[in-house]
């Protein structure tokens, strides 16, 4: 029998963990962004490195959360080889994303 996925951490749980580790952070809320261009428009001139996050699966239902700098081109065929995925990579659907990371499309973060 497969082990069920652990419950996604809540927003409050994430902040509590960062506070316990004495990690400084600034919270910036924005609507979901589905493209790099949308994210750039929402953030304006906010400094720092900016990333895109891809929630991917293969035909055997293996899952990956890939985080890359926003201007990095992602070749899914090459990434498939690197990850040793079974079959082509595709984006996980909204239901899977919610059940695994607890977020909706456009809201994926590396903290998922």
PDB file of C-alpha atoms in Angstrom, residues 2-103:
ATOM      1  CA  UNK A   2       1.299   3.459  -0.903  1.00  0.00           C
ATOM      2  CA  UNK A   3       2.033   5.898   1.886  1.00  0.00           C
ATOM      3  CA  UNK A   4      -0.330   8.873   1.744  1.00  0.00           C
ATOM      4  CA  UNK A   5       1.248  12.244   1.027  1.00  0.00           C
ATOM      5  CA  UNK A   6       1.836  14.335   4.147  1.00  0.00           C
ATOM      6  CA  UNK A   7      -0.649  17.144   4.657  1.00  0.00           C
ATOM      7  CA  UNK A   8       0.555  20.422   3.142  1.00  0.00           C
ATOM      8  CA  UNK A   9       1.920  22.877   5.698  1.00  0.00           C
ATOM      9  CA  UNK A  10      -0.350  25.827   6.337  1.00  0.00           C
ATOM     10  CA  UNK A  11       0.703  29.399   5.740  1.00  0.00           C
ATOM     11  CA  UNK A  12       0.783  29.988   9.502  1.00  0.00           C
ATOM     12  CA  UNK A  13       2.852  26.828   9.923  1.00  0.00           C
ATOM     13  CA  UNK A  14       5.395  28.040   7.368  1.00  0.00           C
ATOM     14  CA  UNK A  15       5.743  31.424   9.054  1.00  0.00           C
ATOM     15  CA  UNK A  16       6.065  29.780  12.474  1.00  0.00           C
ATOM     16  CA  UNK A  17       8.831  27.525  11.127  1.00  0.00           C
ATOM     17  CA  UNK A  18      10.702  30.459   9.588  1.00  0.00           C
ATOM     18  CA  UNK A  19      10.348  32.395  12.856  1.00  0.00           C
ATOM     19  CA  UNK A  20      11.615  29.399  14.876  1.00  0.00           C
ATOM     20  CA  UNK A  21      14.660  29.218  12.594  1.00  0.00           C
ATOM     21  CA  UNK A  22      15.163  32.992  12.946  1.00  0.00           C
ATOM     22  CA  UNK A  23      14.838  33.468   9.176  1.00  0.00           C
ATOM     23  CA  UNK A  24      14.051  37.048   8.211  1.00  0.00           C
ATOM     24  CA  UNK A  25      11.432  37.464   5.497  1.00  0.00           C
ATOM     25  CA  UNK A  26       9.098  40.032   4.007  1.00  0.00           C
ATOM     26  CA  UNK A  27       5.624  38.968   2.912  1.00  0.00           C
ATOM     27  CA  UNK A  28       4.254  40.320  -0.371  1.00  0.00           C
ATOM     28  CA  UNK A  29       0.789  39.148  -1.387  1.00  0.00           C
ATOM     29  CA  UNK A  30      -0.428  39.180  -4.973  1.00  0.00           C
ATOM     30  CA  UNK A  31      -3.061  37.475  -7.113  1.00  0.00           C
ATOM     31  CA  UNK A  32      -2.121  34.200  -8.823  1.00  0.00           C
ATOM     32  CA  UNK A  33       0.368  34.601 -11.691  1.00  0.00           C
ATOM     33  CA  UNK A  34       0.270  32.086 -14.526  1.00  0.00           C
ATOM     34  CA  UNK A  35       3.196  33.427 -16.570  1.00  0.00           C
ATOM     35  CA  UNK A  36       6.530  35.096 -15.917  1.00  0.00           C
ATOM     36  CA  UNK A  37       5.170  38.210 -17.614  1.00  0.00           C
ATOM     37  CA  UNK A  38       2.211  38.358 -15.202  1.00  0.00           C
ATOM     38  CA  UNK A  39       4.554  37.926 -12.214  1.00  0.00           C
ATOM     39  CA  UNK A  40       6.831  40.698 -13.486  1.00  0.00           C
ATOM     40  CA  UNK A  41       3.896  43.078 -13.853  1.00  0.00           C
ATOM     41  CA  UNK A  42       2.614  42.254 -10.357  1.00  0.00           C
ATOM     42  CA  UNK A  43       5.944  42.783  -8.590  1.00  0.00           C
ATOM     43  CA  UNK A  44       7.081  45.911 -10.387  1.00  0.00           C
ATOM     44  CA  UNK A  45      10.648  46.801  -9.437  1.00  0.00           C
ATOM     45  CA  UNK A  46      10.988  44.519  -6.408  1.00  0.00           C
ATOM     46  CA  UNK A  47      14.708  43.636  -6.078  1.00  0.00           C
ATOM     47  CA  UNK A  48      16.144  40.141  -5.855  1.00  0.00           C
ATOM     48  CA  UNK A  49      16.214  36.928  -7.826  1.00  0.00           C
ATOM     49  CA  UNK A  50      12.815  35.914  -9.191  1.00  0.00           C
ATOM     50  CA  UNK A  51      11.797  32.363  -9.988  1.00  0.00           C
ATOM     51  CA  UNK A  52       9.209  30.314 -11.776  1.00  0.00           C
ATOM     52  CA  UNK A  53       7.883  27.057 -10.348  1.00  0.00           C
ATOM     53  CA  UNK A  54       6.752  24.074 -12.392  1.00  0.00           C
ATOM     54  CA  UNK A  55       4.668  21.286 -10.851  1.00  0.00           C
ATOM     55  CA  UNK A  56       5.404  18.325 -13.114  1.00  0.00           C
ATOM     56  CA  UNK A  57       4.498  14.656 -13.380  1.00  0.00           C
ATOM     57  CA  UNK A  58       5.399  11.758 -15.628  1.00  0.00           C
ATOM     58  CA  UNK A  59       3.300   8.878 -16.976  1.00  0.00           C
ATOM     59  CA  UNK A  60       4.055   6.792 -13.854  1.00  0.00           C
ATOM     60  CA  UNK A  61       2.649   9.606 -11.671  1.00  0.00           C
ATOM     61  CA  UNK A  62       6.045  10.586 -10.239  1.00  0.00           C
ATOM     62  CA  UNK A  63       5.996  14.248  -9.210  1.00  0.00           C
ATOM     63  CA  UNK A  64       8.517  17.071  -9.233  1.00  0.00           C
ATOM     64  CA  UNK A  65       8.472  20.712  -8.190  1.00  0.00           C
ATOM     65  CA  UNK A  66      11.038  22.457 -10.383  1.00  0.00           C
ATOM     66  CA  UNK A  67      12.160  25.947  -9.400  1.00  0.00           C
ATOM     67  CA  UNK A  68      14.276  27.961 -11.835  1.00  0.00           C
ATOM     68  CA  UNK A  69      15.242  31.565 -12.371  1.00  0.00           C
ATOM     69  CA  UNK A  70      12.404  33.211 -14.254  1.00  0.00           C
ATOM     70  CA  UNK A  71      14.464  33.868 -17.391  1.00  0.00           C
ATOM     71  CA  UNK A  72      15.779  30.292 -17.583  1.00  0.00           C
ATOM     72  CA  UNK A  73      14.486  28.346 -20.575  1.00  0.00           C
ATOM     73  CA  UNK A  74      13.210  24.913 -19.520  1.00  0.00           C
ATOM     74  CA  UNK A  75      13.586  22.101 -22.045  1.00  0.00           C
ATOM     75  CA  UNK A  76      11.139  19.475 -20.770  1.00  0.00           C
ATOM     76  CA  UNK A  77      12.702  16.755 -22.947  1.00  0.00           C
ATOM     77  CA  UNK A  78      16.168  17.398 -21.514  1.00  0.00           C
ATOM     78  CA  UNK A  79      14.738  17.754 -18.004  1.00  0.00           C
ATOM     79  CA  UNK A  80      13.009  14.394 -18.427  1.00  0.00           C
ATOM     80  CA  UNK A  81      16.427  12.798 -18.958  1.00  0.00           C
ATOM     81  CA  UNK A  82      17.979  14.616 -15.983  1.00  0.00           C
ATOM     82  CA  UNK A  83      15.132  13.596 -13.677  1.00  0.00           C
ATOM     83  CA  UNK A  84      15.010  10.069 -15.136  1.00  0.00           C
ATOM     84  CA  UNK A  85      11.290  10.529 -15.618  1.00  0.00           C
ATOM     85  CA  UNK A  86       9.237   7.666 -16.986  1.00  0.00           C
ATOM     86  CA  UNK A  87       7.747   9.045 -20.177  1.00  0.00           C
ATOM     87  CA  UNK A  88       7.084  12.651 -21.091  1.00  0.00           C
ATOM     88  CA  UNK A  89       6.776  15.327 -18.444  1.00  0.00           C
ATOM     89  CA  UNK A  90       3.510  17.214 -18.181  1.00  0.00           C
ATOM     90  CA  UNK A  91       2.047  19.736 -15.770  1.00  0.00           C
ATOM     91  CA  UNK A  92       0.109  18.344 -12.820  1.00  0.00           C
ATOM     92  CA  UNK A  93      -3.572  19.260 -12.904  1.00  0.00           C
ATOM     93  CA  UNK A  94      -5.296  21.602 -10.456  1.00  0.00           C
ATOM     94  CA  UNK A  95      -6.731  18.809  -8.287  1.00  0.00           C
ATOM     95  CA  UNK A  96      -3.349  17.093  -7.919  1.00  0.00           C
ATOM     96  CA  UNK A  97      -1.654  20.411  -7.185  1.00  0.00           C
ATOM     97  CA  UNK A  98      -4.163  21.166  -4.422  1.00  0.00           C
ATOM     98  CA  UNK A  99      -3.908  17.688  -2.899  1.00  0.00           C
ATOM     99  CA  UNK A 100      -0.099  17.642  -2.859  1.00  0.00           C
ATOM    100  CA  UNK A 101       0.924  21.262  -2.263  1.00  0.00           C
ATOM    101  CA  UNK A 102      -2.313  22.778  -1.006  1.00  0.00           C
ATOM    102  CA  UNK A 103      -2.304  25.576  -3.595  1.00  0.00           C
TER     103      UNK A 103
END
